[in-house]
Short mmCIF file of C-alpha atoms and ligand atoms in Angstrom, two decimals:
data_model
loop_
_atom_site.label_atom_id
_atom_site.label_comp_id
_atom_site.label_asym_id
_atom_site.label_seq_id
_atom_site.Cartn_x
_atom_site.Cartn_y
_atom_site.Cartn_z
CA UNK H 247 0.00 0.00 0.00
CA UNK H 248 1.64 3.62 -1.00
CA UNK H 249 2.14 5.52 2.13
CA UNK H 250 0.09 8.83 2.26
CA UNK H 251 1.33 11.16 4.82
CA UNK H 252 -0.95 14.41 5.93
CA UNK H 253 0.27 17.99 6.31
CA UNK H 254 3.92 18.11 4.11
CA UNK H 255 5.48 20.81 2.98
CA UNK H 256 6.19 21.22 -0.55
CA UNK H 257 8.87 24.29 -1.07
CA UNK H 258 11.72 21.65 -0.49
CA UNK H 259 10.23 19.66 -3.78
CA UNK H 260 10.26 22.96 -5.75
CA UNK H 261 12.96 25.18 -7.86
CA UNK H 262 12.14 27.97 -6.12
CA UNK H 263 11.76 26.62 -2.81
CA UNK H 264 8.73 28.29 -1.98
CA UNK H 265 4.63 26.53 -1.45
CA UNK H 266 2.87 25.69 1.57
CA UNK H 267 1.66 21.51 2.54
CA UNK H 268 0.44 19.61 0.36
CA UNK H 269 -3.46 18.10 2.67
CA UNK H 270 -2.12 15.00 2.09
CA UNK H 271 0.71 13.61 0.30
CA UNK H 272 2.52 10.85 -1.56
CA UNK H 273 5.45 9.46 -3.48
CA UNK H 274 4.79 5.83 -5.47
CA UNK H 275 7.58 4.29 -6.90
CA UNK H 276 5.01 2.01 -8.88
CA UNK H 277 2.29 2.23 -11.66
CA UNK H 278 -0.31 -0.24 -9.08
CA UNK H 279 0.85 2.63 -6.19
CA UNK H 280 0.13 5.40 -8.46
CA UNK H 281 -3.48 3.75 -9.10
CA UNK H 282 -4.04 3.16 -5.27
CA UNK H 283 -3.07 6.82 -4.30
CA UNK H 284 -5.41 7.82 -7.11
CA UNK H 285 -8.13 5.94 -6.30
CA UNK H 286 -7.74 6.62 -2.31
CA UNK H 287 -8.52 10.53 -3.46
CA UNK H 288 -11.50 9.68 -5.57
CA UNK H 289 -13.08 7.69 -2.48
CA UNK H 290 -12.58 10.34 -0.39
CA UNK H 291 -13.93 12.63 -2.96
CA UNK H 292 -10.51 14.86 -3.16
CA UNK H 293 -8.61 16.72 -6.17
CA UNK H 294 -5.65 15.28 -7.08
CA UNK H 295 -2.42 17.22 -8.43
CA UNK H 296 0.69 15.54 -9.81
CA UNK H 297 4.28 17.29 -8.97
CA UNK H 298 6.86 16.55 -11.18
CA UNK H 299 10.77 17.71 -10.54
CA UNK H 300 8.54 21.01 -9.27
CA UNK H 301 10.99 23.34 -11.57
CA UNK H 302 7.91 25.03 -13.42
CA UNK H 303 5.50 25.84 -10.61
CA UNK H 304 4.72 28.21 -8.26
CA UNK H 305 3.15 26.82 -5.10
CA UNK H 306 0.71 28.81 -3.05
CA UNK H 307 1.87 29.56 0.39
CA UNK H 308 -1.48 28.35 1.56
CA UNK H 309 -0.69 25.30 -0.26
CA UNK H 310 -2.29 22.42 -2.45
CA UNK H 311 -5.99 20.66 -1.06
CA UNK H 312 -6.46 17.49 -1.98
CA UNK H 313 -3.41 14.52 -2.76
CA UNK H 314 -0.57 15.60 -4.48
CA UNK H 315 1.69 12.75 -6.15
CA UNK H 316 5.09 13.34 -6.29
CA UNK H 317 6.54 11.02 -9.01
CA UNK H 318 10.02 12.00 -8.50
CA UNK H 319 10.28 8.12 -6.75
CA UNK H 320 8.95 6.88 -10.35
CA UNK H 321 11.74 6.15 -12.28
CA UNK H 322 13.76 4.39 -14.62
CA UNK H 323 14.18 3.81 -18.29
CA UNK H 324 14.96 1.31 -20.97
CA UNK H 325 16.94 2.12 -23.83
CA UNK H 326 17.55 -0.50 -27.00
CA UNK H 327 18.45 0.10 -30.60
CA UNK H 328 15.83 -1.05 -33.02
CA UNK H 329 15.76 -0.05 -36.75
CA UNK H 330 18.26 2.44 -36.81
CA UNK H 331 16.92 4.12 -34.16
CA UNK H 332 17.49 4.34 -30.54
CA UNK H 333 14.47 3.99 -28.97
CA UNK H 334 13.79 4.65 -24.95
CA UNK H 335 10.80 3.60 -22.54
CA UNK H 336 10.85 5.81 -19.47
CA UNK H 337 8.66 6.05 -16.69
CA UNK H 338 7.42 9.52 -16.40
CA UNK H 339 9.40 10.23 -12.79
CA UNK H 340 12.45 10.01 -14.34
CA UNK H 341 14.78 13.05 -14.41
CA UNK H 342 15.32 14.85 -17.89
CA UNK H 343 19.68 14.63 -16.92
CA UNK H 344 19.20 10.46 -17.12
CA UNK H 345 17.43 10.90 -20.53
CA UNK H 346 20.20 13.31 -21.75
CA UNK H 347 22.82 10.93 -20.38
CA UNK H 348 21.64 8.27 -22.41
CA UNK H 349 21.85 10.14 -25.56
CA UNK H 350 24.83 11.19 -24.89
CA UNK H 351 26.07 7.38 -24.19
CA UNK H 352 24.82 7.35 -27.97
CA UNK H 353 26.22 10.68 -28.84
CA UNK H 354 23.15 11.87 -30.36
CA UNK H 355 21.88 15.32 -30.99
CA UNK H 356 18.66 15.45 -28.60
CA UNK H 357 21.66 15.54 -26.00
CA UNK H 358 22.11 19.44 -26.30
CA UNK H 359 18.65 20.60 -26.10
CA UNK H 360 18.31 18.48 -22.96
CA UNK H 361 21.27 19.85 -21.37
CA UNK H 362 20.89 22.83 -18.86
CA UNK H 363 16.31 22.34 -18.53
CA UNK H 364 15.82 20.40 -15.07
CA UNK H 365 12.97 17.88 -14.27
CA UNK H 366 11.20 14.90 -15.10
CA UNK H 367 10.18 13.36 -18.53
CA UNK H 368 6.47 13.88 -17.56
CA UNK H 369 7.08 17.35 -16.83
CA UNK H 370 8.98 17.99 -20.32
CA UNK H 371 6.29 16.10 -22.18
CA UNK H 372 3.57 17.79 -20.43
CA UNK H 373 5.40 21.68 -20.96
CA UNK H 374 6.77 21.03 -24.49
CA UNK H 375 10.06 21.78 -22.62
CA UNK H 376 13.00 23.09 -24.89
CA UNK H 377 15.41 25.64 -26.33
CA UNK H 378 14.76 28.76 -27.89
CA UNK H 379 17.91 28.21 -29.78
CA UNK H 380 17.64 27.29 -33.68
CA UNK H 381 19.07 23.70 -32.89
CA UNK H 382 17.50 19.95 -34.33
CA UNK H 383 15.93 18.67 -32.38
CA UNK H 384 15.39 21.29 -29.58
CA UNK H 385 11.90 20.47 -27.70
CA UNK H 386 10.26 17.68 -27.00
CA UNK H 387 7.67 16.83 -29.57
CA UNK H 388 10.66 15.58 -31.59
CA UNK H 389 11.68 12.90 -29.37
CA UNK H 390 8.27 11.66 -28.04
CA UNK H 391 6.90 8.68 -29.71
CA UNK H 392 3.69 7.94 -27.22
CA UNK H 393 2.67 8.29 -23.89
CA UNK H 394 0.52 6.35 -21.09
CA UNK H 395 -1.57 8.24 -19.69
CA UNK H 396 -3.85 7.07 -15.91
CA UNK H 397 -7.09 8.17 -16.97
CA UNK H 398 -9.41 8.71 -13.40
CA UNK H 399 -11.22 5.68 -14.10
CA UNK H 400 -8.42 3.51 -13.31
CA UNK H 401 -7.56 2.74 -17.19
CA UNK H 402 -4.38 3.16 -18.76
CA UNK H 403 -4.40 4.44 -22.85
CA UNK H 404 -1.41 4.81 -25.01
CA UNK H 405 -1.54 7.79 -27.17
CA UNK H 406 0.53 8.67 -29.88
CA UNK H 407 2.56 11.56 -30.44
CA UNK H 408 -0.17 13.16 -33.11
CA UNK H 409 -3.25 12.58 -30.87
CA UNK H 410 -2.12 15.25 -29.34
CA UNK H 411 -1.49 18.93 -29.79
CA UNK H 412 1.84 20.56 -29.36
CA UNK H 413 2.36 24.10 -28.93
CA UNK H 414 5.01 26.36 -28.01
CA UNK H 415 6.04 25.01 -24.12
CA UNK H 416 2.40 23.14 -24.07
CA UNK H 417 1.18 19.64 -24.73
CA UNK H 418 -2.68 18.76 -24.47
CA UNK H 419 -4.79 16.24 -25.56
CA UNK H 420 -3.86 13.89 -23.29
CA UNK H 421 -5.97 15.17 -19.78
CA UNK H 422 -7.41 14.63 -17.69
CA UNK H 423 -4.99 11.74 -16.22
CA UNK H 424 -1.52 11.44 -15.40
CA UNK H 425 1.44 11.02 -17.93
CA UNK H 426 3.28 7.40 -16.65
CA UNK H 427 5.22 6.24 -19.23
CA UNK H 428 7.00 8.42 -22.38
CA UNK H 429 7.94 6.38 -25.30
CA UNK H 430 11.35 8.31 -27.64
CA UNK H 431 12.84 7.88 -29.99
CA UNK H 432 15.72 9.18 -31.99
CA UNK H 433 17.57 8.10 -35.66
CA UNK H 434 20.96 6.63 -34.94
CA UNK H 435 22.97 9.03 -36.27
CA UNK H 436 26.35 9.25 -33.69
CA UNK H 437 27.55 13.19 -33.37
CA UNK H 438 31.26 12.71 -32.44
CA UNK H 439 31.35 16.77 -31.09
CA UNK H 440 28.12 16.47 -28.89
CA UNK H 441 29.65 15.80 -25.97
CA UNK H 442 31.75 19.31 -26.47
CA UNK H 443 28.48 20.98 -27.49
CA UNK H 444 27.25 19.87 -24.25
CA UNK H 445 29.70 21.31 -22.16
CA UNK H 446 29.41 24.30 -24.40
CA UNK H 447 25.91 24.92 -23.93
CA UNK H 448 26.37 24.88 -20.30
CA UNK H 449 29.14 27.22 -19.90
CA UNK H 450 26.92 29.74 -21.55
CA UNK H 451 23.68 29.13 -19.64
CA UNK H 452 26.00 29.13 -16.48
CA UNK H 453 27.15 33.02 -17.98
CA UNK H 454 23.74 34.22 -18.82
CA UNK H 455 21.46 32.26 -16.07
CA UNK H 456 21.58 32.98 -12.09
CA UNK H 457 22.20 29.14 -11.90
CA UNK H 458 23.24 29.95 -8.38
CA UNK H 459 19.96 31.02 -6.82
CA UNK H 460 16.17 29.25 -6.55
CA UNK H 461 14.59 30.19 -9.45
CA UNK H 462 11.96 28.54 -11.76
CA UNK H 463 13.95 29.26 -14.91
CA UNK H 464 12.20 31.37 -17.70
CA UNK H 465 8.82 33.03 -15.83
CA UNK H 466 7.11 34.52 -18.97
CA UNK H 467 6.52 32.59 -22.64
CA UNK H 468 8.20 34.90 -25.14
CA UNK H 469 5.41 36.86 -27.76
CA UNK H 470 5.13 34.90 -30.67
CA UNK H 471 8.00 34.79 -33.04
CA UNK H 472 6.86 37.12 -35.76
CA UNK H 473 6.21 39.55 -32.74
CA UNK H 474 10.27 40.11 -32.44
CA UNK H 475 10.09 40.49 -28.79
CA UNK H 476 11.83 38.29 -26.39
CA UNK H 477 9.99 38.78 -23.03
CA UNK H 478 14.33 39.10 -21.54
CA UNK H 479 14.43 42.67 -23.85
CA UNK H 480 10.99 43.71 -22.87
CA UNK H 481 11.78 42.84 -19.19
CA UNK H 482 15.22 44.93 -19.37
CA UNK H 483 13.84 47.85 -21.15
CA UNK H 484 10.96 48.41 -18.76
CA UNK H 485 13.59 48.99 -16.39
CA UNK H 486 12.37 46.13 -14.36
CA UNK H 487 16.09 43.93 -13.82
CA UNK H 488 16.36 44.09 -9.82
CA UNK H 489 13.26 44.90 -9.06
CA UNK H 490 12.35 43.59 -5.46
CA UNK H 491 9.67 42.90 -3.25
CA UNK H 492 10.69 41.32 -0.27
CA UNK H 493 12.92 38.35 -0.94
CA UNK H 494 11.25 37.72 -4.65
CA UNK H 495 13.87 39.46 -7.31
CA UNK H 496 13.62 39.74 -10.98
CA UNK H 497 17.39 38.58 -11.60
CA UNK H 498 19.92 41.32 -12.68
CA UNK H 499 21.40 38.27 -14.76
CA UNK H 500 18.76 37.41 -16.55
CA UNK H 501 15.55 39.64 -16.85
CA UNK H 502 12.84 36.38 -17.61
CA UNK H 503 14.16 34.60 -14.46
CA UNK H 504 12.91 35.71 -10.73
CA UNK H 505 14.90 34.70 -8.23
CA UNK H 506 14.17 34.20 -4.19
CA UNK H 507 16.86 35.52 -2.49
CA UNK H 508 16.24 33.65 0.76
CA UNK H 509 12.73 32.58 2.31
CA UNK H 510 10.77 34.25 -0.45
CA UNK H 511 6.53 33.16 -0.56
CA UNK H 512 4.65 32.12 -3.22
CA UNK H 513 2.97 35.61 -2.96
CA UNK H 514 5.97 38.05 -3.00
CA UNK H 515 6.88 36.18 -6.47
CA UNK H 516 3.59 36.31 -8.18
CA UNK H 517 3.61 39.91 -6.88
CA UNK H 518 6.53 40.63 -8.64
CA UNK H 519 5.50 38.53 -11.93
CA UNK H 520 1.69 40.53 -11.51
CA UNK H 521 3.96 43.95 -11.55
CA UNK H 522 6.40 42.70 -14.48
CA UNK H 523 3.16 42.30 -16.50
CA UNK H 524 1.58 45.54 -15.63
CA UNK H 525 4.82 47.90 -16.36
CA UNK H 526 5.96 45.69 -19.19
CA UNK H 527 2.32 45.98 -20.79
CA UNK H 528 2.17 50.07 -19.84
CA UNK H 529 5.79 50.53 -21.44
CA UNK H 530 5.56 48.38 -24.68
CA UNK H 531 2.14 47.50 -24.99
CA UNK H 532 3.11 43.82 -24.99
CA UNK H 533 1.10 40.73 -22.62
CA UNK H 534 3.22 38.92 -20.98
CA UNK H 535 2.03 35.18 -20.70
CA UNK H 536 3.56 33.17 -17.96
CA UNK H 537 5.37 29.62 -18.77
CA UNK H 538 4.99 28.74 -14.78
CA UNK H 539 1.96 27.64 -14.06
CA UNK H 540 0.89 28.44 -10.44
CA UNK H 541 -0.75 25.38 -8.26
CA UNK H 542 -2.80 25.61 -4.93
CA UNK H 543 -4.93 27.82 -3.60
CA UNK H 544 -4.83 31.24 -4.58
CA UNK H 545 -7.62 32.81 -2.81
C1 FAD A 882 17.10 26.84 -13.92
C2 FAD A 882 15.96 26.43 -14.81
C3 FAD A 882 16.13 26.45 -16.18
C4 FAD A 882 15.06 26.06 -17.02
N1 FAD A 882 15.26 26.06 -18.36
C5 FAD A 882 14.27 25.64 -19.18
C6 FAD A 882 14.46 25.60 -20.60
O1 FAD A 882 15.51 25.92 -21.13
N2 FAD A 882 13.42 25.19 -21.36
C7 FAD A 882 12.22 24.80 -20.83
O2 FAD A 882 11.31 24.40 -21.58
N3 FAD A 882 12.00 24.84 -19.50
C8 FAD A 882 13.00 25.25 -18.66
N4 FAD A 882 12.77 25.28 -17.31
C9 FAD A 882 11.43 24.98 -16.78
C10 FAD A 882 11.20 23.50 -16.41
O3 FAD A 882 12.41 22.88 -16.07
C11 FAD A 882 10.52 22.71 -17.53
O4 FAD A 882 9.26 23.23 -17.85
C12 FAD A 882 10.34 21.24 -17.12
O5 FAD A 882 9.98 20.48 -18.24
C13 FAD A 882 9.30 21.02 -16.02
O6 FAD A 882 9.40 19.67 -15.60
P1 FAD A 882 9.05 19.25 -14.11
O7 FAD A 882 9.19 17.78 -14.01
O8 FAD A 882 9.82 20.04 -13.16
O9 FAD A 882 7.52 19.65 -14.07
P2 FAD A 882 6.71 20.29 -12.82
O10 FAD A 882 7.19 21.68 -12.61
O11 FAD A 882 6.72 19.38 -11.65
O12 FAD A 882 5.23 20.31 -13.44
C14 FAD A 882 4.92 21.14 -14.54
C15 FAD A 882 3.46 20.80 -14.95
O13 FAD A 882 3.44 19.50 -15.52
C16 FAD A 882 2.55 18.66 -14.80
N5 FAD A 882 3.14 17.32 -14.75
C17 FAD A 882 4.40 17.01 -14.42
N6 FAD A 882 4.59 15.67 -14.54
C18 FAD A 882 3.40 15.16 -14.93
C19 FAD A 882 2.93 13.84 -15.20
N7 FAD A 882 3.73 12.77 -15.12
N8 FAD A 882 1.64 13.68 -15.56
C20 FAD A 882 0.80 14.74 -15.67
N9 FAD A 882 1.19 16.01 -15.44
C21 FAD A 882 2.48 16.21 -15.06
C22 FAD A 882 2.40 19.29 -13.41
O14 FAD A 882 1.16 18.94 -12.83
C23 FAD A 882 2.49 20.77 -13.77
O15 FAD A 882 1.22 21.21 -14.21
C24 FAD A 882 13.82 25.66 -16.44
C25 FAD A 882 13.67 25.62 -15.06
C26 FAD A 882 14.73 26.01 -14.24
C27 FAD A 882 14.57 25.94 -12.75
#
């Protein structure tokens, strides 16, 4: 039976170290746990919310009602080579650096978009996660075959990749349910200089990202491409690159990142993000959209 504890805090399990207790709270390591904890919230007639790595969410400080399932205990993956192509089973817990590490074990190219964006498979399958730079491939709807998704009722469908709809850091089509498994694949096609692209790619997130402090990466989708904008410039020009409220600090590194500078809340950040949109939209004229999506209760 998968142990369901009452009353834990959920900051630790974030990026940004920030979000009050999850009502009650588990972390299967199985598919049959995941289906117990599941069906344990639907008796007792509570939401459920699945946390992945927790490094694109903003927690309320009241917290999340309901279960939460961590999956970050639900991992593994199988990789084989079949047809040319290496192809990868993972269970939806496991973190994006074990995917990348396998590719790079095969020196192939998904390696360098993977490098540098935390979290779990689910969680890059579920956000689209990826690059803004003009690489191949560089998010993943490229890599994803199929996933198996928990439907509430207890039944488990496989979808592929084209049932569903990919957009720009956004996958639907698959809810409601929870992602388990992600099926990838890639064309075996070695890249001798991956490995140095790698190490590349991190050096210059490492110079352009505040790597060093709790953040949630990127905050705000940039406008759409034809726009021109990159929500970084229209951050910057607004004047907006230190700009504080309590510990919650849009970076002076990086103007699309907001950083907690020690014991920040849920509240001072979306304050911050809520004042970002305002000046940015008075200044330039531009909406900013948010890429973090905030859980809890926000009332
Ligand atoms: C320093 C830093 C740099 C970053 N750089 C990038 C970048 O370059 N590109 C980029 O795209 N992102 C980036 N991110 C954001 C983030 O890492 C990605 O969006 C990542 O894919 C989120 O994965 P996660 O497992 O942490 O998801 P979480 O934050 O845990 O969850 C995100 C959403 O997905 C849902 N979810 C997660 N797993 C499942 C599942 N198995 N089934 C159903 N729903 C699920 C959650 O409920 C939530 O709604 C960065 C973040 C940080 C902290």
């Amino acid at each position: 039976m998968v142990k369901i504890q009452e009353n834990i805090i959920l900051a630790p399990m974030t990026s940004w170290l920030v979000g009050g207790p999850a009502e009650f709270f588990c972390l299967p390591e199985k598919v049959e746990e995941i289906q117990e904890a599941q069906s344990w919230a639907q008796i007792k007639g509570l939401p459920v919310q699945v946390l992945g790595g927790g490094t694109n969410v903003l927690i309320s400080d009241q917290g999340i009602r309901g279960l939460t399932i961590c999956l970050k205990n639900f991992s593994g993956l199988k990789a084989q080579e079949t047809h040319e192509r290496l192809t990868i089973e993972a269970l939806s817990g496991t973190s994006k650096s074990e995917l990348l590490k396998t590719f790079l074990k095969y020196k192939l190219g998904p390696a360098l978009f993977l490098a540098g964006i935390p979290g779990d498979i689910g969680g890059g399958v579920a956000m689209n996660a990826g690059v803004g730079e003009m690489i191949t491939p560089r998010e993943f709807v490229e890599i994803t075959d199929w996933i198996d998704v928990l439907r509430p009722n207890g039944e488990i469908v496989r979808l592929q990749k084209d049932q569903l709809k990919w957009d720009y850091r956004h996958c639907s089509g698959w809810q409601p349910g929870i992602i388990l498994k992600v099926g990838l694949s890639y064309p075996l096609n070695p890249d001798p200089t991956i490995l140095d692209q790698v190490k590349q790619a991190n050096k210059i997130r490492l110079s352009k990202q505040p790597l060093d402090m709790p953040s949630c990466g990127s905050v705000f989708v940039n406008p759409p491409a034809e726009t021109g904008y990159k929500a970084a410039q229209l951050i910057d020009s607004s004047g907006l690159k230190g700009f504080t409220i309590g510990r919650a600090q849009v970076s002076m590194k990086h103007a699309n990142f907001i950083v907690n500078t020690g014991g920040a809340t849920a509240k001072q950040i979306w304050q911050v993000i809520t004042h970002v949109q305002q000046v940015v939209l008075e200044k330039t004229g531009v909406q900013l959209k948010t890429e973090v999506l905030r859980l809890g209760e926000w009332k």
